[in-house]
Amino acid sequence: MNYKRRIFVSLIFFAIFFFAVSVIGNFEAVTTFEEDTPFDLPILMYHSVNPDKTRTGKYVITPENFESDLEYLENCGYTSISAKQLIKYVYNKEPLPDKPVLLTFDDGMYNNFKYVVPILKKHNAHAIFSVVGAYTDEYSENNITNDNYSYMRWCDIGSLVDSENVEFGNHSYNFHSISALRHGSRKNKYEATLDYIKIFDEDMQQMQTQFYSNCSFRLIIYTYPYGAYSKESERVLQKNGFIITLSCIEGMNKISHNKNCLYLMKRFNRHGNMTSDEFFTRKKL
């Protein structure tokens, strides 16, 4: 082999070698990047689900419209996941389906039990029902079940504790109100920090106690009434073993393997006076 040919062959060899190294290096970089990059998780916030169309509004949707939402999400490739699945992903890196979405229902309305649960089962979907303890106590005592205004009783909640489709959250025992005394769970402007911590902790613990005594289950999700929170409330909840806290701030959540991504999670409120297509197009989902 003459001198020029040896040089030519050597150049070809080194070109192939460096190309292979470059490809392998890029492949590894992309794999690492994909594993470490946070992904988007939309959370939908529902309240009352009532078949009376004259009642639809900012916090009321019909059962037909809710089912239409699930069908829309399914057609767009979304998969409803449970809070348990989400926690396992963040803490243990257990895989999630592509395009996950989390469904939440605030306040514990009886119509959620009556209409939402069968639809969830039909579509093999999951949802978090966040319950106000004082409301549940009241309607367990008077035993009223009305689509328009009543709340789930302890017997209703107890029948769902082992459900594969429903999980429960603490929505306070009796902070679901706005008055001169308090705005949801938020610390008042001139309230002493220690006084606030004591009041907030007592209310949260009362709901924990009621839920455990009636359903033998401890809650690890806290949903802020009206989304009103304080930095002190977050510390109390984390200290007491809550893993997820839900706000009412609208926006997309960035999920990673950092447990802090599960606190003060954002949600999109589902207004009842829109079709599924209108709502999800507006929220860019």
PDB file of C-alpha atoms in Angstrom:
ATOM      1  CA  MET A   1       0.000   0.000   0.000  1.00  0.00           C
ATOM      2  CA  ASN A   2       1.583   3.312  -1.052  1.00  0.00           C
ATOM      3  CA  TYR A   3       2.027   6.258   1.291  1.00  0.00           C
ATOM      4  CA  LYS A   4      -0.904   8.338  -0.017  1.00  0.00           C
ATOM      5  CA  ARG A   5      -3.293   5.403   0.182  1.00  0.00           C
ATOM      6  CA  ARG A   6      -2.291   4.672   3.815  1.00  0.00           C
ATOM      7  CA  ILE A   7      -3.012   8.288   4.730  1.00  0.00           C
ATOM      8  CA  PHE A   8      -6.385   8.132   2.978  1.00  0.00           C
ATOM      9  CA  VAL A   9      -7.382   4.900   4.808  1.00  0.00           C
ATOM     10  CA  SER A  10      -6.257   6.346   8.138  1.00  0.00           C
ATOM     11  CA  LEU A  11      -8.344   9.459   7.604  1.00  0.00           C
ATOM     12  CA  ILE A  12     -11.394   7.344   6.778  1.00  0.00           C
ATOM     13  CA  PHE A  13     -10.852   5.236   9.932  1.00  0.00           C
ATOM     14  CA  PHE A  14     -10.576   8.254  12.219  1.00  0.00           C
ATOM     15  CA  ALA A  15     -13.611   9.890  10.628  1.00  0.00           C
ATOM     16  CA  ILE A  16     -15.687   6.767  11.272  1.00  0.00           C
ATOM     17  CA  PHE A  17     -14.341   6.501  14.838  1.00  0.00           C
ATOM     18  CA  PHE A  18     -15.121  10.097  15.783  1.00  0.00           C
ATOM     19  CA  PHE A  19     -18.570   9.864  14.166  1.00  0.00           C
ATOM     20  CA  ALA A  20     -19.359   6.756  16.243  1.00  0.00           C
ATOM     21  CA  VAL A  21     -18.156   8.434  19.454  1.00  0.00           C
ATOM     22  CA  SER A  22     -20.236  11.480  18.632  1.00  0.00           C
ATOM     23  CA  VAL A  23     -23.387   9.405  18.047  1.00  0.00           C
ATOM     24  CA  ILE A  24     -22.929   7.402  21.258  1.00  0.00           C
ATOM     25  CA  GLY A  25     -22.268  10.544  23.261  1.00  0.00           C
ATOM     26  CA  ASN A  26     -25.353  12.261  21.877  1.00  0.00           C
ATOM     27  CA  PHE A  27     -27.505   9.207  22.578  1.00  0.00           C
ATOM     28  CA  GLU A  28     -26.423   9.115  26.222  1.00  0.00           C
ATOM     29  CA  ALA A  29     -26.975  12.844  26.610  1.00  0.00           C
ATOM     30  CA  VAL A  30     -30.489  12.659  25.211  1.00  0.00           C
ATOM     31  CA  THR A  31     -31.366   9.717  27.470  1.00  0.00           C
ATOM     32  CA  THR A  32     -30.118  11.517  30.579  1.00  0.00           C
ATOM     33  CA  PHE A  33     -31.859  14.737  29.541  1.00  0.00           C
ATOM     34  CA  GLU A  34     -35.206  13.003  29.051  1.00  0.00           C
ATOM     35  CA  GLU A  35     -35.001  11.242  32.409  1.00  0.00           C
ATOM     36  CA  ASP A  36     -34.211  14.436  34.327  1.00  0.00           C
ATOM     37  CA  THR A  37     -36.492  16.875  32.525  1.00  0.00           C
ATOM     38  CA  PRO A  38     -39.734  17.745  34.367  1.00  0.00           C
ATOM     39  CA  PHE A  39     -42.938  17.028  32.458  1.00  0.00           C
ATOM     40  CA  ASP A  40     -46.257  18.876  32.404  1.00  0.00           C
ATOM     41  CA  LEU A  41     -49.135  17.629  34.546  1.00  0.00           C
ATOM     42  CA  PRO A  42     -52.527  19.343  34.186  1.00  0.00           C
ATOM     43  CA  ILE A  43     -54.859  19.067  37.187  1.00  0.00           C
ATOM     44  CA  LEU A  44     -58.565  19.726  36.694  1.00  0.00           C
ATOM     45  CA  MET A  45     -60.673  21.147  39.522  1.00  0.00           C
ATOM     46  CA  TYR A  46     -64.388  20.297  39.658  1.00  0.00           C
ATOM     47  CA  HIS A  47     -66.983  21.002  42.310  1.00  0.00           C
ATOM     48  CA  SER A  48     -70.697  20.244  41.966  1.00  0.00           C
ATOM     49  CA  VAL A  49     -71.954  17.871  39.249  1.00  0.00           C
ATOM     50  CA  ASN A  50     -75.685  18.392  38.757  1.00  0.00           C
ATOM     51  CA  PRO A  51     -77.976  17.172  35.955  1.00  0.00           C
ATOM     52  CA  ASP A  52     -80.093  20.352  36.240  1.00  0.00           C
ATOM     53  CA  LYS A  53     -78.694  22.455  33.367  1.00  0.00           C
ATOM     54  CA  THR A  54     -80.189  25.649  34.809  1.00  0.00           C
ATOM     55  CA  ARG A  55     -77.677  25.386  37.665  1.00  0.00           C
ATOM     56  CA  THR A  56     -74.524  25.163  35.558  1.00  0.00           C
ATOM     57  CA  GLY A  57     -71.982  27.877  36.186  1.00  0.00           C
ATOM     58  CA  LYS A  58     -68.493  28.589  37.480  1.00  0.00           C
ATOM     59  CA  TYR A  59     -68.568  25.702  39.947  1.00  0.00           C
ATOM     60  CA  VAL A  60     -71.334  23.459  38.566  1.00  0.00           C
ATOM     61  CA  ILE A  61     -71.123  21.092  35.604  1.00  0.00           C
ATOM     62  CA  THR A  62     -73.557  18.466  34.295  1.00  0.00           C
ATOM     63  CA  PRO A  63     -72.724  14.738  34.435  1.00  0.00           C
ATOM     64  CA  GLU A  64     -72.932  14.656  30.619  1.00  0.00           C
ATOM     65  CA  ASN A  65     -70.365  17.419  30.349  1.00  0.00           C
ATOM     66  CA  PHE A  66     -68.049  15.676  32.801  1.00  0.00           C
ATOM     67  CA  GLU A  67     -68.211  12.467  30.804  1.00  0.00           C
ATOM     68  CA  SER A  68     -67.567  14.507  27.655  1.00  0.00           C
ATOM     69  CA  ASP A  69     -64.415  15.826  29.348  1.00  0.00           C
ATOM     70  CA  LEU A  70     -63.170  12.299  29.955  1.00  0.00           C
ATOM     71  CA  GLU A  71     -63.872  11.332  26.347  1.00  0.00           C
ATOM     72  CA  TYR A  72     -62.087  14.461  25.103  1.00  0.00           C
ATOM     73  CA  LEU A  73     -59.033  13.680  27.219  1.00  0.00           C
ATOM     74  CA  GLU A  74     -58.990  10.043  26.106  1.00  0.00           C
ATOM     75  CA  ASN A  75     -59.205  11.079  22.440  1.00  0.00           C
ATOM     76  CA  CYS A  76     -56.268  13.447  22.955  1.00  0.00           C
ATOM     77  CA  GLY A  77     -54.135  10.696  24.456  1.00  0.00           C
ATOM     78  CA  TYR A  78     -54.393  11.708  28.122  1.00  0.00           C
ATOM     79  CA  THR A  79     -54.587   9.118  30.880  1.00  0.00           C
ATOM     80  CA  SER A  80     -56.216   9.832  34.234  1.00  0.00           C
ATOM     81  CA  ILE A  81     -53.846   8.867  37.041  1.00  0.00           C
ATOM     82  CA  SER A  82     -54.259   8.491  40.786  1.00  0.00           C
ATOM     83  CA  ALA A  83     -52.435  10.481  43.445  1.00  0.00           C
ATOM     84  CA  LYS A  84     -50.835   7.202  44.505  1.00  0.00           C
ATOM     85  CA  GLN A  85     -49.345   6.743  41.032  1.00  0.00           C
ATOM     86  CA  LEU A  86     -48.047  10.298  41.035  1.00  0.00           C
ATOM     87  CA  ILE A  87     -46.412   9.891  44.438  1.00  0.00           C
ATOM     88  CA  LYS A  88     -44.763   6.624  43.384  1.00  0.00           C
ATOM     89  CA  TYR A  89     -43.324   8.356  40.323  1.00  0.00           C
ATOM     90  CA  VAL A  90     -41.893  11.260  42.318  1.00  0.00           C
ATOM     91  CA  TYR A  91     -40.560   9.207  45.241  1.00  0.00           C
ATOM     92  CA  ASN A  92     -39.734   5.846  43.648  1.00  0.00           C
ATOM     93  CA  LYS A  93     -39.378   6.696  39.936  1.00  0.00           C
ATOM     94  CA  GLU A  94     -42.129   4.250  39.027  1.00  0.00           C
ATOM     95  CA  PRO A  95     -43.271   4.949  35.446  1.00  0.00           C
ATOM     96  CA  LEU A  96     -46.389   6.871  34.510  1.00  0.00           C
ATOM     97  CA  PRO A  97     -48.427   6.669  31.303  1.00  0.00           C
ATOM     98  CA  ASP A  98     -47.840   9.239  28.581  1.00  0.00           C
ATOM     99  CA  LYS A  99     -49.745  12.518  29.015  1.00  0.00           C
ATOM    100  CA  PRO A 100     -51.085  11.976  32.559  1.00  0.00           C
ATOM    101  CA  VAL A 101     -53.859  14.154  33.997  1.00  0.00           C
ATOM    102  CA  LEU A 102     -55.172  14.438  37.565  1.00  0.00           C
ATOM    103  CA  LEU A 103     -58.891  14.971  38.315  1.00  0.00           C
ATOM    104  CA  THR A 104     -59.971  16.628  41.571  1.00  0.00           C
ATOM    105  CA  PHE A 105     -63.380  17.370  43.121  1.00  0.00           C
ATOM    106  CA  ASP A 106     -63.640  19.877  45.951  1.00  0.00           C
ATOM    107  CA  ASP A 107     -66.043  20.078  48.906  1.00  0.00           C
ATOM    108  CA  GLY A 108     -67.447  16.514  48.937  1.00  0.00           C
ATOM    109  CA  MET A 109     -70.837  17.198  47.344  1.00  0.00           C
ATOM    110  CA  TYR A 110     -73.278  14.292  47.476  1.00  0.00           C
ATOM    111  CA  ASN A 111     -73.835  14.593  43.720  1.00  0.00           C
ATOM    112  CA  ASN A 112     -70.176  13.627  43.234  1.00  0.00           C
ATOM    113  CA  PHE A 113     -70.952  10.319  44.916  1.00  0.00           C
ATOM    114  CA  LYS A 114     -74.140   9.860  42.915  1.00  0.00           C
ATOM    115  CA  TYR A 115     -73.022  10.874  39.419  1.00  0.00           C
ATOM    116  CA  VAL A 116     -69.239  11.096  39.241  1.00  0.00           C
ATOM    117  CA  VAL A 117     -68.314   7.713  40.694  1.00  0.00           C
ATOM    118  CA  PRO A 118     -70.249   5.664  38.074  1.00  0.00           C
ATOM    119  CA  ILE A 119     -68.656   7.709  35.265  1.00  0.00           C
ATOM    120  CA  LEU A 120     -65.187   7.200  36.715  1.00  0.00           C
ATOM    121  CA  LYS A 121     -65.768   3.457  36.890  1.00  0.00           C
ATOM    122  CA  LYS A 122     -67.098   3.375  33.331  1.00  0.00           C
ATOM    123  CA  HIS A 123     -63.953   5.073  31.999  1.00  0.00           C
ATOM    124  CA  ASN A 124     -61.518   3.448  34.449  1.00  0.00           C
ATOM    125  CA  ALA A 125     -60.579   6.959  35.577  1.00  0.00           C
ATOM    126  CA  HIS A 126     -59.334   8.280  38.912  1.00  0.00           C
ATOM    127  CA  ALA A 127     -60.256  11.302  41.006  1.00  0.00           C
ATOM    128  CA  ILE A 128     -59.495  12.942  44.346  1.00  0.00           C
ATOM    129  CA  PHE A 129     -62.537  13.919  46.426  1.00  0.00           C
ATOM    130  CA  SER A 130     -61.568  16.589  48.976  1.00  0.00           C
ATOM    131  CA  VAL A 131     -64.013  16.605  51.867  1.00  0.00           C
ATOM    132  CA  VAL A 132     -64.992  19.273  54.422  1.00  0.00           C
ATOM    133  CA  GLY A 133     -65.370  17.492  57.757  1.00  0.00           C
ATOM    134  CA  ALA A 134     -68.032  19.775  59.265  1.00  0.00           C
ATOM    135  CA  TYR A 135     -70.253  19.333  56.209  1.00  0.00           C
ATOM    136  CA  THR A 136     -69.890  15.565  56.303  1.00  0.00           C
ATOM    137  CA  ASP A 137     -70.727  15.484  60.004  1.00  0.00           C
ATOM    138  CA  GLU A 138     -73.832  17.622  59.453  1.00  0.00           C
ATOM    139  CA  TYR A 139     -75.250  15.571  56.593  1.00  0.00           C
ATOM    140  CA  SER A 140     -74.378  12.291  58.257  1.00  0.00           C
ATOM    141  CA  GLU A 141     -76.506  13.438  61.167  1.00  0.00           C
ATOM    142  CA  ASN A 142     -79.504  14.767  59.210  1.00  0.00           C
ATOM    143  CA  ASN A 143     -79.157  12.038  56.546  1.00  0.00           C
ATOM    144  CA  ILE A 144     -80.281  14.335  53.724  1.00  0.00           C
ATOM    145  CA  THR A 145     -79.253  13.483  50.156  1.00  0.00           C
ATOM    146  CA  ASN A 146     -80.038  16.209  47.661  1.00  0.00           C
ATOM    147  CA  ASP A 147     -78.386  16.878  44.288  1.00  0.00           C
ATOM    148  CA  ASN A 148     -78.464  20.638  44.801  1.00  0.00           C
ATOM    149  CA  TYR A 149     -76.943  21.245  48.213  1.00  0.00           C
ATOM    150  CA  SER A 150     -76.122  18.189  50.321  1.00  0.00           C
ATOM    151  CA  TYR A 151     -72.733  16.640  51.031  1.00  0.00           C
ATOM    152  CA  MET A 152     -71.454  13.096  51.229  1.00  0.00           C
ATOM    153  CA  ARG A 153     -72.114  11.285  54.488  1.00  0.00           C
ATOM    154  CA  TRP A 154     -69.584   9.135  56.274  1.00  0.00           C
ATOM    155  CA  CYS A 155     -71.379   6.035  55.003  1.00  0.00           C
ATOM    156  CA  ASP A 156     -70.925   7.274  51.420  1.00  0.00           C
ATOM    157  CA  ILE A 157     -67.254   8.036  51.945  1.00  0.00           C
ATOM    158  CA  GLY A 158     -66.670   4.741  53.748  1.00  0.00           C
ATOM    159  CA  SER A 159     -68.057   2.808  50.797  1.00  0.00           C
ATOM    160  CA  LEU A 160     -65.431   4.426  48.536  1.00  0.00           C
ATOM    161  CA  VAL A 161     -62.295   4.244  50.681  1.00  0.00           C
ATOM    162  CA  ASP A 162     -61.190   1.001  49.038  1.00  0.00           C
ATOM    163  CA  SER A 163     -62.280   2.075  45.549  1.00  0.00           C
ATOM    164  CA  GLU A 164     -59.706   1.929  42.760  1.00  0.00           C
ATOM    165  CA  ASN A 165     -61.249   5.065  41.248  1.00  0.00           C
ATOM    166  CA  VAL A 166     -61.463   7.459  44.211  1.00  0.00           C
ATOM    167  CA  GLU A 167     -58.982   8.895  46.690  1.00  0.00           C
ATOM    168  CA  PHE A 168     -59.729  11.416  49.433  1.00  0.00           C
ATOM    169  CA  GLY A 169     -58.217  14.666  50.598  1.00  0.00           C
ATOM    170  CA  ASN A 170     -58.534  16.826  53.710  1.00  0.00           C
ATOM    171  CA  HIS A 171     -60.380  20.042  52.761  1.00  0.00           C
ATOM    172  CA  SER A 172     -60.257  21.285  56.373  1.00  0.00           C
ATOM    173  CA  TYR A 173     -62.719  20.480  59.130  1.00  0.00           C
ATOM    174  CA  ASN A 174     -64.395  23.871  59.266  1.00  0.00           C
ATOM    175  CA  PHE A 175     -62.265  26.428  57.379  1.00  0.00           C
ATOM    176  CA  HIS A 176     -64.400  26.378  54.233  1.00  0.00           C
ATOM    177  CA  SER A 177     -65.750  29.896  54.714  1.00  0.00           C
ATOM    178  CA  ILE A 178     -64.906  33.524  54.143  1.00  0.00           C
ATOM    179  CA  SER A 179     -65.718  35.924  56.954  1.00  0.00           C
ATOM    180  CA  ALA A 180     -64.305  38.775  58.979  1.00  0.00           C
ATOM    181  CA  LEU A 181     -62.614  36.161  61.158  1.00  0.00           C
ATOM    182  CA  ARG A 182     -60.877  34.069  58.484  1.00  0.00           C
ATOM    183  CA  HIS A 183     -60.424  33.533  54.748  1.00  0.00           C
ATOM    184  CA  GLY A 184     -60.191  29.771  54.335  1.00  0.00           C
ATOM    185  CA  SER A 185     -56.969  28.397  55.834  1.00  0.00           C
ATOM    186  CA  ARG A 186     -54.988  31.598  55.416  1.00  0.00           C
ATOM    187  CA  LYS A 187     -53.244  33.383  58.277  1.00  0.00           C
ATOM    188  CA  ASN A 188     -54.851  36.720  59.105  1.00  0.00           C
ATOM    189  CA  LYS A 189     -52.752  39.817  58.517  1.00  0.00           C
ATOM    190  CA  TYR A 190     -52.264  40.772  62.160  1.00  0.00           C
ATOM    191  CA  GLU A 191     -52.614  37.293  63.651  1.00  0.00           C
ATOM    192  CA  ALA A 192     -49.794  36.036  65.859  1.00  0.00           C
ATOM    193  CA  THR A 193     -47.934  33.246  64.101  1.00  0.00           C
ATOM    194  CA  LEU A 194     -48.131  30.805  67.026  1.00  0.00           C
ATOM    195  CA  ASP A 195     -51.860  31.470  67.434  1.00  0.00           C
ATOM    196  CA  TYR A 196     -52.431  30.790  63.748  1.00  0.00           C
ATOM    197  CA  ILE A 197     -50.376  27.593  63.769  1.00  0.00           C
ATOM    198  CA  LYS A 198     -52.359  26.310  66.746  1.00  0.00           C
ATOM    199  CA  ILE A 199     -55.741  27.112  65.153  1.00  0.00           C
ATOM    200  CA  PHE A 200     -54.777  25.675  61.766  1.00  0.00           C
ATOM    201  CA  ASP A 201     -53.269  22.534  63.279  1.00  0.00           C
ATOM    202  CA  GLU A 202     -56.332  21.894  65.462  1.00  0.00           C
ATOM    203  CA  ASP A 203     -58.716  22.213  62.516  1.00  0.00           C
ATOM    204  CA  MET A 204     -56.597  19.961  60.293  1.00  0.00           C
ATOM    205  CA  GLN A 205     -56.178  17.375  63.057  1.00  0.00           C
ATOM    206  CA  GLN A 206     -59.913  17.379  63.783  1.00  0.00           C
ATOM    207  CA  MET A 207     -60.573  16.401  60.173  1.00  0.00           C
ATOM    208  CA  GLN A 208     -57.837  13.759  60.319  1.00  0.00           C
ATOM    209  CA  THR A 209     -59.368  12.308  63.478  1.00  0.00           C
ATOM    210  CA  GLN A 210     -62.899  12.281  62.059  1.00  0.00           C
ATOM    211  CA  PHE A 211     -61.796  10.625  58.847  1.00  0.00           C
ATOM    212  CA  TYR A 212     -59.804   7.958  60.648  1.00  0.00           C
ATOM    213  CA  SER A 213     -62.498   7.219  63.219  1.00  0.00           C
ATOM    214  CA  ASN A 214     -65.133   6.812  60.497  1.00  0.00           C
ATOM    215  CA  CYS A 215     -63.068   5.252  57.706  1.00  0.00           C
ATOM    216  CA  SER A 216     -59.869   3.899  59.344  1.00  0.00           C
ATOM    217  CA  PHE A 217     -57.780   5.848  56.879  1.00  0.00           C
ATOM    218  CA  ARG A 218     -55.250   8.673  57.255  1.00  0.00           C
ATOM    219  CA  LEU A 219     -55.272  11.434  54.648  1.00  0.00           C
ATOM    220  CA  ILE A 220     -52.049  12.619  52.996  1.00  0.00           C
ATOM    221  CA  ILE A 221     -53.590  15.171  50.609  1.00  0.00           C
ATOM    222  CA  TYR A 222     -54.621  18.637  51.771  1.00  0.00           C
ATOM    223  CA  THR A 223     -56.757  20.835  49.516  1.00  0.00           C
ATOM    224  CA  TYR A 224     -56.837  24.486  50.557  1.00  0.00           C
ATOM    225  CA  PRO A 225     -60.357  25.971  50.800  1.00  0.00           C
ATOM    226  CA  TYR A 226     -60.503  28.765  48.198  1.00  0.00           C
ATOM    227  CA  GLY A 227     -56.829  28.083  47.621  1.00  0.00           C
ATOM    228  CA  ALA A 228     -56.062  30.301  50.639  1.00  0.00           C
ATOM    229  CA  TYR A 229     -52.827  29.248  52.327  1.00  0.00           C
ATOM    230  CA  SER A 230     -49.852  30.569  54.282  1.00  0.00           C
ATOM    231  CA  LYS A 231     -46.229  29.524  54.474  1.00  0.00           C
ATOM    232  CA  GLU A 232     -46.918  28.415  58.057  1.00  0.00           C
ATOM    233  CA  SER A 233     -49.741  26.105  56.941  1.00  0.00           C
ATOM    234  CA  GLU A 234     -47.426  24.392  54.480  1.00  0.00           C
ATOM    235  CA  ARG A 235     -44.900  23.727  57.245  1.00  0.00           C
ATOM    236  CA  VAL A 236     -47.578  22.282  59.520  1.00  0.00           C
ATOM    237  CA  LEU A 237     -48.885  19.988  56.780  1.00  0.00           C
ATOM    238  CA  GLN A 238     -45.468  18.704  55.764  1.00  0.00           C
ATOM    239  CA  LYS A 239     -44.548  18.103  59.401  1.00  0.00           C
ATOM    240  CA  ASN A 240     -47.735  16.024  59.769  1.00  0.00           C
ATOM    241  CA  GLY A 241     -47.002  13.772  56.811  1.00  0.00           C
ATOM    242  CA  PHE A 242     -49.027  15.382  54.030  1.00  0.00           C
ATOM    243  CA  ILE A 243     -47.408  14.587  50.694  1.00  0.00           C
ATOM    244  CA  ILE A 244     -49.616  16.618  48.333  1.00  0.00           C
ATOM    245  CA  THR A 245     -51.177  20.058  48.797  1.00  0.00           C
ATOM    246  CA  LEU A 246     -53.540  21.547  46.220  1.00  0.00           C
ATOM    247  CA  SER A 247     -54.028  25.237  45.528  1.00  0.00           C
ATOM    248  CA  CYS A 248     -56.532  27.066  43.321  1.00  0.00           C
ATOM    249  CA  ILE A 249     -53.872  28.870  41.305  1.00  0.00           C
ATOM    250  CA  GLU A 250     -54.379  28.159  37.603  1.00  0.00           C
ATOM    251  CA  GLY A 251     -51.486  26.787  35.595  1.00  0.00           C
ATOM    252  CA  MET A 252     -49.512  23.729  34.599  1.00  0.00           C
ATOM    253  CA  ASN A 253     -47.471  21.694  37.064  1.00  0.00           C
ATOM    254  CA  LYS A 254     -43.888  20.659  36.359  1.00  0.00           C
ATOM    255  CA  ILE A 255     -43.345  17.159  37.758  1.00  0.00           C
ATOM    256  CA  SER A 256     -39.918  15.799  38.612  1.00  0.00           C
ATOM    257  CA  HIS A 257     -38.402  13.467  41.204  1.00  0.00           C
ATOM    258  CA  ASN A 258     -38.197  16.353  43.664  1.00  0.00           C
ATOM    259  CA  LYS A 259     -40.916  15.913  46.306  1.00  0.00           C
ATOM    260  CA  ASN A 260     -41.421  19.689  46.489  1.00  0.00           C
ATOM    261  CA  CYS A 261     -43.175  19.592  43.114  1.00  0.00           C
ATOM    262  CA  LEU A 262     -46.170  18.012  44.904  1.00  0.00           C
ATOM    263  CA  TYR A 263     -46.820  21.012  47.151  1.00  0.00           C
ATOM    264  CA  LEU A 264     -49.144  23.903  46.245  1.00  0.00           C
ATOM    265  CA  MET A 265     -50.031  22.223  42.985  1.00  0.00           C
ATOM    266  CA  LYS A 266     -51.882  24.338  40.415  1.00  0.00           C
ATOM    267  CA  ARG A 267     -55.297  23.440  39.007  1.00  0.00           C
ATOM    268  CA  PHE A 268     -57.630  24.506  36.205  1.00  0.00           C
ATOM    269  CA  ASN A 269     -61.164  25.227  37.426  1.00  0.00           C
ATOM    270  CA  ARG A 270     -63.786  23.607  35.160  1.00  0.00           C
ATOM    271  CA  HIS A 271     -66.454  26.195  34.394  1.00  0.00           C
ATOM    272  CA  GLY A 272     -69.779  24.558  33.562  1.00  0.00           C
ATOM    273  CA  ASN A 273     -70.864  26.996  30.847  1.00  0.00           C
ATOM    274  CA  MET A 274     -68.410  25.716  28.256  1.00  0.00           C
ATOM    275  CA  THR A 275     -68.248  22.612  26.116  1.00  0.00           C
ATOM    276  CA  SER A 276     -65.310  20.266  26.585  1.00  0.00           C
ATOM    277  CA  ASP A 277     -63.737  21.514  23.366  1.00  0.00           C
ATOM    278  CA  GLU A 278     -64.122  25.159  24.404  1.00  0.00           C
ATOM    279  CA  PHE A 279     -62.686  24.560  27.865  1.00  0.00           C
ATOM    280  CA  PHE A 280     -59.680  22.486  26.873  1.00  0.00           C
ATOM    281  CA  THR A 281     -58.887  24.723  23.893  1.00  0.00           C
ATOM    282  CA  ARG A 282     -58.948  27.756  26.171  1.00  0.00           C
ATOM    283  CA  LYS A 283     -56.631  26.017  28.657  1.00  0.00           C
ATOM    284  CA  LYS A 284     -54.410  24.822  25.789  1.00  0.00           C
ATOM    285  CA  LEU A 285     -54.764  21.144  26.643  1.00  0.00           C
TER     286      LEU A 285
END
